[in-house]
Amino acid sequence: MVVPHEVPLGPRGFINREPDFDWMTDFWAAFDAGVSRMAVITGLPGVGKTAFVRRCVERSRAAGMFTAGELHIDFGSIPGVQLSVTDALAFCLAALGVSPGVMPATLPERANRLRSLTACNPVLIVLENVTEAAQVLPFLPNSPASALLVTSHRVLSELDTDGAEFRYLAPFTGAAGEHLIAEIIGSRARAEPTAVAELVRQCAGLPVALTALASKLKARPALRVDAVVAEIVADERGFGPFVLTGRDTVTMAFSQAYAGLGEAAARLYRMFGLYPGQDLTLDTAVALAGTDTLSVSIAVDAMLSAGVLAEDSNGRLSLHPLLKRHAAQLARLIDPESERTDGLRRVARYLVVKAAFADLAVLGPDRYRCTHASVTAGEESSFTGADAGQPALDWLETERANLLAVQRVAFEHGWHDWTWQLAEALTALYVTRRYYTEWTVSSELGATAARLARNPRAEARLRSFASRAWMETGCADRAHEELVTLALPLAEASGDGRLLASVWELIGRYRDVADPARAIEAYRKSLELFDIHGDARGRAFVMFFLGCSQHRTGELAQAESTVRTAVTHIRRIGDRRMEGRALCELGLIADERGYDREGRLAVAAAIDILSASGYQVYEAQAQEQRLRFAQRDNDVQEQRESLNRLVDLHTRLGSARAAEFTALLDHLAD
C-alpha cells in the first residue's frame, strides 16, 4: 500500500513564527495513552494558518513521526461549494487503501472505519478551512499515536470538551512583516526601508495582504514601494492596490468568512466598517446598529465566533484594519446611503451626549459651557455619584481617538452643533491630561463648526480656551490670534459677561508668558466680571492664577495672601484638582518666604489630594517640588520615593521625562 502524503508543501518564503512552532512541538510531544491529539489553529482570514500548518507537517514528516502518512481535506477548496463530511471521509478512506467496492455507505460507518484504520497506524489528519465543529469530530482518531490538525477562522470553542488545544495566530509584528517583504523582493526592501515599514503598517501585519503586495512588487521591478503605499492611501475605500493578475486574494479570504455570517451579524459587520473610530464597546455598537442590546449581543457573539471580530480584556470590540476596509466596502455596495448615514448619525449623537455627561462629571456643573442642557435632557448619565469624575475622565481617555474621529465625521456631514459640542466636552480631558496637539485640532474643528452653525459664543469659547494649547506648543502668535484677534471681539459682542470674563482670564494666562507686566490687569478685569455675574467657580480659579502671576513678578506677600484666599474659595466649590494646584503653589511661595515647614506641609497635602483624585500631570509637578526639598536636605530616602513616583507618573503619561527621572534614580543608587 502506498503511504499517503497528501498535505501540500508550505510556502518557501515562510517567515519565522518560532513561538508558534515551539507550541506545536509541545503539542506533538503530548502523548497520553487513551487520549487522541487535536489542535485547532485559529486566526483572522489571511493570517497564515494554512501556511503555518503545512510547515508544521513538513517538520513532522522530516522527523518520521507519522509512519502511516498524512491525510488532507480542504473544506474550502471550491469557493461557494461546501464539501460534505461524508465525501471527505470517503477521500480519507480511499487514501488509506479502502477500495470503492467496499466503501462504507453512511457517514457513521465511514467514521468508524477511519477510526479503526488509524487506531494502530500513526496517521496525521489535516482539515483546512473548517467552519463548524461537526466537520471535525468524525475525523478524530482513537489512537494517541495519531493526531488531527484543524485550521479555521472560526473559534470552534465546542471542541474544547473533546480535548482540543487551541492556538491563535496573530498578524505579524513590524519586523516580521518587513522580513516577509524582503524575502520576496530582495534588495529593493533595503533601498526603501521607511516605505516598507509603512507598507506593513498599512496592512496591519496581515500576511495575505503583505504577500499580495510583495508579489506585485516582484512582478513589476520598476515599481517603487512608496508608490504602492501611496496607492493604498489614495484608494482607502477598496482593495485595488492588492490585486495581482486580476486576482484579489485579500478580498477572497475575507469574503469566505463574511459568507458564513447570518443576516444580523453580516449587517453589524458592515456597520462596524462605517464606524469612524478604532474600537468600540457594546453600548456604542447598540447605538450604531439602532437595535436592542440583546440583538446586538447575539450578532457580536456570531462575529466573534466567526473570527472576524476581536475583543480585548476590557470588552472593547474591533475589526482588523483591512477587515474594516472590507466591511465598509460591502456597506457601500449593499446598504442604502440613508441607512449608512443614519447609523453614523445615531452613534455621533450617542457619543456627544455621553461626552457631555463625562465633561459634567469631570469638571462639575458650574463650569462655564456653551453646550445647552437640552443635549443631556431626558438622557441617563453613565457617570453618577460623588466619585463619578474619575471614571468619566478614564472614559474620555479611552475614547479620545474615537471621539476625535467621530467629531471629524460629524463635521464632514454638516452636523455642526455636535461637532463643536464634542470639542467643548473634550476640553475636560485635554485640560487635565495635556494632549495639546489633539486639543488644537479638535478646537479648530469645533470653532469652525460653531461659526457655520452661527454660534459666536461657542466659537469664542473654543478659540479662547485653545489658546492654552497653542501657548504650550510654542505657537504664541497663533494663541494671540485665536484669543485676542478672534475670540475677544466675539465675546464682547455676545453680551455674555461670563464668557467675556473667561476670555479675559485666558488673556491673563497668555500675558503671563508673553507680557507678564500686563497679566495682572487682565486677571483683575476677569475677576470684576465674574463678581458681577456671581460666578464663584470662575472667581476662585482666577484668584489662583492672579496669585501665581504675583508670585512670578516677585510680590511674594501679596501672592501668598491671594493664593490663600483662592484656596478658601476653591474648597467651597469642591474642586480637588484646583485645590491641589493651589496648595502646591502656596507651598512654593511659603518656601521662598522662608517658611520651610509650612511649604513642605502644603506640597505634601497637594500630593495627597492630586494622587487620590488621579490628576497625574499636576501630581508630577508637586512631586518635583517635593524632590527639590529632599535634594536640598540631602534626604536620600525621600528623594528615592519621589523619583520612583515620578518615573511611574511620567511613564503613564507617555512622557519622555520618565527616562530623565530613571537616570536620577540610578545615579542615586550609585
XYZ file of C-alpha atoms in Angstrom:
670
model
C 0.000 0.000 0.000
C 1.248 3.492 -0.868
C 1.686 5.657 2.225
C -0.290 8.869 1.635
C 1.426 12.232 1.944
C -1.424 14.451 0.827
C -0.672 17.714 2.633
C 0.726 20.255 0.128
C 4.057 21.878 0.805
C 4.090 25.169 2.636
C 5.424 28.403 1.123
C 9.176 28.565 0.655
C 9.458 32.102 1.967
C 7.796 31.331 5.271
C 8.574 33.878 7.976
C 9.684 32.798 11.380
C 6.870 32.011 13.831
C 9.123 30.400 16.407
C 6.803 30.828 19.439
C 4.040 29.116 17.446
C 6.391 26.348 16.318
C 7.503 25.857 19.921
C 3.878 25.449 20.903
C 3.413 22.863 18.146
C 6.500 20.967 19.323
C 4.925 20.687 22.761
C 1.708 19.525 21.127
C 3.498 16.759 19.229
C 5.152 15.624 22.453
C 1.875 15.412 24.374
C 1.418 11.633 24.188
C -1.214 10.420 26.650
C -2.448 6.832 26.404
C -6.136 6.715 25.582
C -6.300 10.398 24.558
C -6.113 11.490 20.931
C -4.365 14.704 19.957
C -6.308 17.508 18.287
C -5.058 21.045 17.639
C -7.166 23.892 16.283
C -5.258 26.748 14.647
C -7.373 29.878 14.501
C -6.871 33.480 13.481
C -8.046 36.164 11.115
C -8.742 35.287 7.486
C -5.434 35.602 5.659
C -3.233 35.459 8.766
C -1.324 32.413 7.509
C -2.982 29.477 9.273
C -2.679 27.173 6.256
C 0.955 28.096 5.641
C 1.821 27.514 9.294
C 0.146 24.099 9.499
C 1.743 22.931 6.271
C 5.183 23.866 7.542
C 4.409 22.018 10.795
C 3.514 18.939 8.745
C 6.812 19.203 6.861
C 8.676 19.209 10.179
C 6.739 16.199 11.438
C 7.416 14.386 8.162
C 11.141 15.072 8.421
C 11.081 13.676 11.966
C 9.313 10.490 10.791
C 6.500 10.997 13.285
C 3.511 9.568 11.385
C 4.596 6.391 9.633
C 1.153 5.750 8.145
C 1.251 9.129 6.393
C -0.753 12.328 6.295
C -4.295 12.866 5.045
C -5.578 16.208 3.824
C -9.052 17.680 3.449
C -9.726 21.298 2.444
C -13.353 22.159 3.121
C -12.923 25.471 1.304
C -11.145 24.229 -1.811
C -14.028 25.144 -4.116
C -15.443 28.641 -3.416
C -19.185 28.546 -2.883
C -19.284 24.738 -2.706
C -19.448 23.001 0.660
C -17.682 19.633 0.697
C -19.754 17.161 2.710
C -18.208 15.355 5.656
C -19.390 12.049 4.171
C -17.458 12.659 0.945
C -14.416 13.894 2.859
C -14.367 10.684 4.900
C -14.514 8.677 1.676
C -11.450 10.540 0.345
C -9.517 9.677 3.518
C -10.522 6.021 3.434
C -9.582 5.736 -0.223
C -6.164 7.190 0.551
C -5.725 4.529 3.221
C -6.484 1.752 0.712
C -10.235 1.210 1.007
C -11.486 0.383 -2.490
C -14.755 1.787 -3.876
C -16.361 -1.651 -3.859
C -16.139 -1.967 -0.077
C -16.520 1.706 0.841
C -18.994 2.102 3.768
C -22.185 3.836 2.664
C -23.066 6.153 5.572
C -21.234 8.852 7.494
C -21.197 6.913 10.827
C -19.881 3.798 9.069
C -17.131 5.723 7.320
C -16.143 7.486 10.570
C -15.983 4.114 12.365
C -13.850 2.661 9.588
C -11.427 5.615 9.719
C -11.033 5.233 13.482
C -10.286 1.535 13.055
C -7.683 2.096 10.367
C -5.893 4.802 12.391
C -6.014 3.016 15.752
C -2.731 1.170 15.253
C -1.163 3.086 12.395
C 0.055 6.585 13.358
C -1.535 8.987 10.898
C -1.841 12.768 10.777
C -5.119 14.178 9.506
C -5.201 17.833 8.413
C -8.547 19.596 7.956
C -8.352 23.094 6.475
C -10.961 25.875 6.287
C -13.300 24.214 8.750
C -16.409 26.254 9.538
C -18.095 24.196 12.261
C -17.203 21.612 14.898
C -19.454 18.985 13.272
C -16.974 18.785 10.388
C -14.157 17.811 12.747
C -15.367 15.142 15.171
C -15.854 12.287 12.636
C -12.116 12.528 11.845
C -10.888 12.370 15.440
C -8.695 9.258 15.700
C -8.853 6.869 18.639
C -5.103 6.400 18.843
C -2.883 8.831 20.758
C -0.201 7.987 18.197
C -2.295 9.738 15.560
C -3.174 13.422 15.503
C -5.651 15.838 13.974
C -4.786 19.399 12.908
C -7.571 21.845 12.098
C -7.442 25.350 10.630
C -10.379 27.699 10.919
C -11.042 31.413 11.115
C -13.892 30.474 13.457
C -13.284 29.872 17.155
C -14.766 26.309 17.310
C -14.855 26.503 21.107
C -17.196 23.474 21.208
C -14.174 21.273 20.520
C -12.697 22.174 23.882
C -14.791 19.449 25.536
C -13.302 16.924 23.097
C -9.768 17.697 24.220
C -8.770 20.185 21.531
C -5.852 22.520 22.095
C -6.157 25.967 20.525
C -3.549 28.283 19.038
C -4.391 31.775 17.825
C -2.077 33.109 15.120
C -1.622 36.858 15.333
C -0.714 39.169 12.434
C 2.979 39.856 12.012
C 4.833 42.448 14.007
C 6.512 45.236 12.072
C 9.881 43.466 11.893
C 8.386 40.142 10.780
C 6.261 41.868 8.145
C 9.292 43.718 6.791
C 11.189 40.415 6.719
C 8.400 38.825 4.657
C 8.531 41.612 2.068
C 12.333 41.451 1.941
C 12.196 37.682 1.360
C 10.113 38.283 -1.751
C 11.518 41.494 -3.265
C 15.119 41.212 -2.074
C 17.447 44.212 -2.019
C 14.689 46.636 -3.052
C 13.417 46.426 0.520
C 16.742 47.713 1.857
C 16.605 50.624 -0.588
C 13.251 51.852 0.811
C 13.130 50.843 4.497
C 10.727 53.611 5.517
C 8.282 52.759 2.730
C 8.468 49.045 3.587
C 7.691 49.798 7.234
C 4.727 51.939 6.158
C 3.519 49.164 3.851
C 3.465 46.773 6.806
C 1.618 49.369 8.869
C -0.990 49.901 6.157
C -1.601 46.133 6.097
C -1.503 45.890 9.907
C 0.789 42.884 9.531
C -1.707 40.629 7.742
C 0.312 38.102 5.704
C -2.199 37.639 2.873
C -2.069 41.379 2.127
C 1.692 41.642 2.548
C 2.249 38.676 0.254
C -0.059 40.093 -2.409
C 1.710 43.454 -2.394
C 5.198 41.948 -2.295
C 4.301 39.651 -5.209
C 3.052 42.679 -7.125
C 6.346 44.463 -6.485
C 8.322 41.424 -7.572
C 6.327 41.134 -10.796
C 6.986 44.822 -11.577
C 10.688 45.539 -10.896
C 10.339 49.247 -11.775
C 7.511 49.809 -9.269
C 8.653 51.605 -6.126
C 7.455 50.565 -2.663
C 6.445 54.124 -1.789
C 4.284 54.221 -4.929
C 2.372 51.177 -3.692
C 1.947 52.820 -0.291
C 0.597 55.966 -1.968
C -1.803 53.846 -3.998
C -3.171 52.177 -0.851
C -3.637 55.529 0.893
C -5.340 57.066 -2.148
C -7.664 54.072 -2.547
C -8.680 53.832 1.113
C -12.147 52.620 0.133
C -11.157 49.476 -1.782
C -8.648 46.716 -2.493
C -7.453 47.698 -5.968
C -3.805 48.030 -4.889
C -3.820 44.443 -3.594
C -4.937 42.872 -6.901
C -2.333 40.882 -8.821
C -3.028 39.484 -12.334
C -6.718 40.069 -11.808
C -6.881 38.020 -8.593
C -7.907 39.683 -5.345
C -6.696 37.170 -2.763
C -7.306 39.539 0.140
C -10.991 40.101 -0.582
C -11.428 36.398 -1.340
C -10.107 35.467 2.117
C -12.402 37.974 3.842
C -15.459 37.151 1.755
C -15.297 33.500 2.729
C -15.535 34.440 6.405
C -18.257 37.016 5.736
C -20.349 34.462 3.838
C -20.691 32.385 6.996
C -22.352 35.190 8.974
C -26.099 35.296 9.499
C -28.106 38.271 8.279
C -27.984 40.244 11.548
C -24.266 39.610 12.110
C -23.484 40.472 8.481
C -25.332 43.796 8.822
C -23.479 44.621 12.051
C -20.179 43.696 10.379
C -20.912 46.220 7.636
C -21.911 48.846 10.207
C -18.635 48.309 12.067
C -16.884 49.110 8.801
C -18.560 52.522 8.771
C -17.691 53.375 12.392
C -15.011 56.089 12.234
C -13.241 55.082 15.447
C -10.728 52.330 16.111
C -12.726 50.242 18.580
C -15.993 50.420 20.462
C -17.931 48.986 23.352
C -21.228 47.142 23.229
C -23.263 50.225 24.156
C -21.723 52.173 21.280
C -22.382 49.235 18.959
C -26.042 49.314 20.008
C -26.241 52.996 19.077
C -24.528 52.322 15.756
C -26.860 49.439 14.887
C -30.044 51.146 16.068
C -31.431 47.917 17.548
C -31.767 46.486 21.046
C -28.894 45.301 23.211
C -29.830 41.622 23.055
C -29.886 41.563 19.253
C -26.523 43.313 19.042
C -25.031 40.965 21.658
C -26.115 37.932 19.643
C -24.683 39.423 16.451
C -21.418 40.291 18.222
C -21.128 36.721 19.525
C -21.623 35.438 15.983
C -18.892 37.744 14.661
C -16.524 36.698 17.442
C -17.207 33.030 16.743
C -16.640 33.620 13.029
C -13.208 35.082 13.795
C -13.820 38.420 12.068
C -14.147 40.448 15.278
C -11.645 40.874 18.106
C -12.456 41.520 21.746
C -9.879 42.658 24.286
C -9.815 42.012 28.023
C -11.835 45.185 28.643
C -14.630 44.081 26.319
C -13.698 46.508 23.550
C -14.553 45.316 20.056
C -12.581 45.957 16.879
C -12.087 44.821 13.309
C -8.634 44.361 11.822
C -7.987 47.491 9.696
C -8.226 45.547 6.423
C -11.371 43.741 7.550
C -12.754 47.166 8.442
C -11.990 48.320 4.907
C -13.720 45.211 3.540
C -16.764 45.778 5.777
C -17.044 49.414 4.667
C -16.767 48.397 1.028
C -19.618 45.901 1.476
C -21.708 48.532 3.274
C -21.359 50.886 0.309
C -22.357 48.103 -2.084
C -25.262 46.673 -0.079
C -26.741 49.269 2.261
C -28.602 52.393 1.067
C -26.838 55.676 1.711
C -29.658 56.777 4.011
C -29.156 53.729 6.230
C -25.408 54.273 6.389
C -25.891 57.938 7.292
C -28.485 57.071 9.937
C -26.013 54.714 11.611
C -23.358 57.416 11.771
C -25.908 59.947 12.990
C -27.031 57.636 15.808
C -23.519 56.906 17.028
C -22.476 60.570 16.788
C -25.440 61.709 18.842
C -24.869 58.949 21.408
C -21.227 59.885 21.908
C -21.968 63.619 22.039
C -24.420 63.011 24.876
C -22.095 60.657 26.757
C -19.145 63.034 26.337
C -21.270 65.908 27.661
C -22.114 63.859 30.760
C -18.424 62.983 31.181
C -17.476 66.667 30.987
C -20.061 67.463 33.683
C -18.693 64.719 35.935
C -15.034 65.707 35.476
C -15.248 69.500 35.790
C -18.554 69.916 37.590
C -21.838 71.535 36.580
C -20.741 75.071 37.462
C -18.089 75.279 34.751
C -18.912 77.807 32.055
C -20.196 75.954 28.973
C -21.910 76.824 25.737
C -23.430 73.363 25.380
C -27.102 73.678 26.272
C -28.662 71.439 28.894
C -31.027 70.181 26.197
C -28.220 67.908 24.959
C -28.486 65.768 28.097
C -32.169 66.424 28.855
C -34.109 63.171 29.167
C -30.926 61.089 28.919
C -29.408 58.890 31.621
C -25.812 59.539 32.617
C -23.283 56.725 32.855
C -21.329 58.767 35.394
C -23.161 59.266 38.670
C -22.284 59.604 42.331
C -19.727 61.583 44.269
C -16.793 59.735 42.704
C -18.009 59.905 39.096
C -15.222 62.226 37.974
C -12.501 59.590 37.750
C -14.433 57.008 35.691
C -15.667 59.833 33.465
C -12.100 61.031 32.893
C -10.979 57.447 32.258
C -13.752 57.041 29.687
C -12.714 60.232 27.888
C -9.118 58.999 27.934
C -10.033 55.591 26.494
C -12.308 57.057 23.835
C -10.265 60.111 22.935
C -9.115 58.921 19.488
C -12.601 57.634 18.700
C -14.277 60.861 19.800
C -11.951 62.929 17.641
C -12.676 60.635 14.674
C -16.429 60.956 15.258
C -16.016 64.734 15.538
C -14.395 64.795 12.092
C -17.211 62.720 10.605
C -19.808 64.978 12.222
C -18.111 67.995 10.658
C -17.993 66.333 7.230
C -21.736 65.597 7.419
C -22.587 69.139 8.438
C -23.672 68.212 11.957
C -22.093 71.406 13.208
C -23.703 71.614 16.656
C -22.490 68.112 17.524
C -19.037 68.980 16.210
C -18.498 71.947 18.499
C -20.261 70.263 21.425
C -17.821 67.345 21.197
C -14.950 69.816 21.058
C -16.181 71.527 24.206
C -16.642 68.229 26.059
C -13.181 67.005 25.062
C -11.532 70.020 26.690
C -12.330 68.348 30.033
C -9.794 65.705 29.021
C -7.330 67.979 27.273
C -7.034 70.483 30.108
C -6.491 67.654 32.588
C -4.204 65.323 30.642
C -2.499 67.904 28.378
C -2.992 66.418 24.908
C -2.115 69.726 23.321
C -1.931 68.756 19.656
C -5.278 66.963 19.763
C -6.677 69.939 21.660
C -5.760 72.331 18.853
C -7.155 70.022 16.165
C -10.429 69.416 17.989
C -10.879 73.085 18.891
C -10.265 74.270 15.333
C -12.872 71.817 14.041
C -15.266 72.893 16.773
C -14.722 76.634 16.298
C -15.203 76.364 12.542
C -18.373 74.328 13.068
C -19.651 76.869 15.609
C -19.134 79.648 13.079
C -21.000 77.651 10.427
C -23.759 76.996 12.977
C -23.904 80.769 13.641
C -22.992 80.352 17.299
C -20.415 83.067 18.090
C -20.429 82.241 21.816
C -19.273 78.682 21.170
C -16.691 79.862 18.654
C -15.300 82.420 21.102
C -15.195 79.861 23.895
C -13.349 77.240 21.869
C -10.883 79.661 20.285
C -10.039 81.366 23.550
C -9.644 78.138 25.509
C -7.472 76.574 22.797
C -5.002 79.433 23.307
C -3.666 77.406 26.252
C -2.730 74.562 23.935
C -1.196 76.890 21.352
C 0.950 78.509 24.036
C 2.112 75.148 25.371
C 3.132 74.034 21.878
C 5.218 77.174 21.385
C 2.817 78.930 18.999
C 2.405 82.259 20.812
C 1.417 84.132 17.646
C -1.356 81.633 16.924
C -2.506 81.858 20.547
C -2.716 85.660 20.271
C -4.670 85.404 17.032
C -7.180 82.913 18.438
C -7.560 84.743 21.732
C -7.292 88.468 21.036
C -7.951 88.846 17.317
C -10.829 86.340 17.033
C -12.295 85.369 20.420
C -12.277 88.694 22.289
C -14.400 90.628 19.733
C -16.886 87.747 19.566
C -17.153 87.634 23.352
C -17.580 91.416 23.629
C -20.330 91.369 21.008
C -22.130 88.413 22.611
C -23.339 90.273 25.698
C -22.355 87.205 27.752
C -20.470 88.505 30.784
C -19.260 85.103 31.970
C -17.852 84.336 28.549
C -16.073 87.691 28.441
C -14.708 87.044 31.954
C -13.369 83.691 30.793
C -11.694 85.273 27.770
C -10.015 87.900 29.965
C -8.828 85.126 32.292
C -7.214 83.413 29.327
C -5.714 86.705 28.137
C -4.127 86.921 31.578
C -2.664 83.454 31.190
C -1.358 84.378 27.747
C 0.232 87.529 29.129
C 1.857 85.548 31.963
C 4.190 84.266 29.247
C 4.115 86.916 26.523
C 3.642 90.148 28.520
C 3.952 89.498 32.296
C 3.678 93.153 33.269
C 0.097 93.291 31.943
C -1.146 89.884 33.136
C -2.442 91.157 36.488
C -4.528 93.797 34.711
C -6.279 91.103 32.666
C -6.938 88.970 35.750
C -8.483 91.901 37.564
C -10.845 92.558 34.634
C -11.809 88.904 34.701
C -12.424 88.950 38.482
C -14.624 92.030 38.164
C -16.794 90.353 35.520
C -17.054 87.060 37.419
C -18.074 89.021 40.537
C -20.792 90.869 38.623
C -22.255 87.602 37.367
C -21.890 85.697 40.637
C -19.613 83.015 39.191
C -17.918 81.604 42.301
C -16.021 78.983 40.336
C -14.612 81.477 37.867
C -13.660 83.860 40.683
C -11.868 81.115 42.642
C -9.828 79.989 39.653
C -8.861 83.499 38.536
C -7.861 84.325 42.109
C -5.435 81.407 41.963
C -3.969 82.494 38.618
C -3.674 86.068 39.873
C -1.686 84.810 42.857
C 0.585 82.818 40.556
C 1.183 85.951 38.476
C 2.008 87.969 41.579
C 4.413 85.210 42.619
C 6.209 85.364 39.269
C 6.595 89.143 39.484
C 8.130 88.889 42.972
C 5.168 90.178 45.019
C 5.525 87.306 47.492
C 3.477 88.703 50.386
C 0.609 89.681 48.082
C 0.875 86.378 46.241
C 0.619 84.396 49.472
C -2.456 86.316 50.549
C -4.114 85.919 47.148
C -3.434 82.174 46.886
C -4.637 81.576 50.466
C -7.888 83.325 49.544
C -8.064 81.230 46.378
C -7.664 78.002 48.386
C -10.574 79.015 50.601
C -12.827 79.749 47.607
C -11.746 76.606 45.761
C -12.571 74.438 48.784
C -16.034 75.954 48.898
C -16.750 74.852 45.326
C -15.148 71.446 45.919
C -12.685 71.270 43.037
C -9.928 68.856 44.116
C -7.762 69.415 41.044
C -7.519 73.162 41.592
C -7.190 72.756 45.364
C -4.139 70.562 44.830
C -2.624 73.005 42.365
C -3.245 75.960 44.684
C -1.711 74.177 47.693
C 1.374 73.323 45.666
C 1.739 76.976 44.646
C 1.232 78.036 48.253
C 3.997 75.645 49.284
C 6.389 77.203 46.779
C 5.593 80.725 47.975
C 5.909 79.768 51.647
C 9.270 78.153 50.994
C 10.567 81.240 49.204
C 9.410 83.386 52.099
C 11.408 81.212 54.494
C 8.505 79.209 55.918
C 10.213 75.901 55.248
C 7.960 73.612 57.302
C 4.742 75.254 56.087
C 5.893 74.942 52.485
C 6.589 71.239 52.841
C 3.251 70.569 54.510
C 1.377 72.399 51.738
C 3.165 70.430 48.996
C 2.567 67.136 50.829
C -1.139 67.974 51.134
C -1.235 68.822 47.427
C 0.314 65.451 46.558
C -2.220 63.591 48.697
C -5.136 65.367 47.013
C -3.855 65.071 43.455
C -2.821 61.432 43.833
C -6.163 60.417 45.319
C -8.034 62.284 42.585
C -5.999 60.840 39.706
C -4.629 64.147 38.376
C -1.290 62.763 37.249
C 0.087 65.837 35.475
C -0.349 68.072 38.493
C 0.803 65.425 40.955
C 4.004 65.121 38.911
C 4.571 68.870 39.302
C 4.060 68.621 43.062
C 6.347 65.590 43.291
C 9.104 67.569 41.562
C 8.849 70.223 44.259
C 8.967 67.516 46.917
C 12.111 66.159 45.206
C 13.742 69.592 45.294
C 13.038 69.854 49.023
C 14.561 66.390 49.587
C 17.632 67.210 47.467
C 18.199 70.392 49.421
C 18.040 68.438 52.682
C 20.096 65.555 51.244
C 17.272 63.196 52.289
C 18.084 60.146 50.145
C 15.046 58.125 51.173
C 12.591 60.878 50.277
C 14.419 61.520 47.006
C 14.061 57.840 46.145
C 10.335 57.865 46.948
C 9.709 60.961 44.842
C 11.788 59.680 41.928
C 10.033 56.318 41.915
C 6.690 58.071 41.800
C 7.862 60.500 39.097
C 9.060 57.615 36.918
C 5.703 55.914 37.355
C 3.696 59.072 36.613
C 5.673 60.099 33.523
C 5.592 56.529 32.203
C 1.809 56.509 32.485
C 1.642 59.891 30.813
C 3.862 58.711 27.960
C 6.317 61.481 28.798
C 9.962 61.410 27.705
C 10.862 62.705 31.155
C 10.425 59.187 32.560
C 13.954 58.467 31.287
C 15.262 61.631 32.973
C 13.921 60.581 36.372
C 15.035 56.983 35.868
C 18.572 58.235 35.310
C 18.397 60.320 38.501
C 17.146 57.286 40.396
C 20.003 55.150 39.046
C 22.511 57.857 39.967
C 21.062 57.973 43.479
C 21.553 54.216 43.825
C 25.220 54.596 42.890
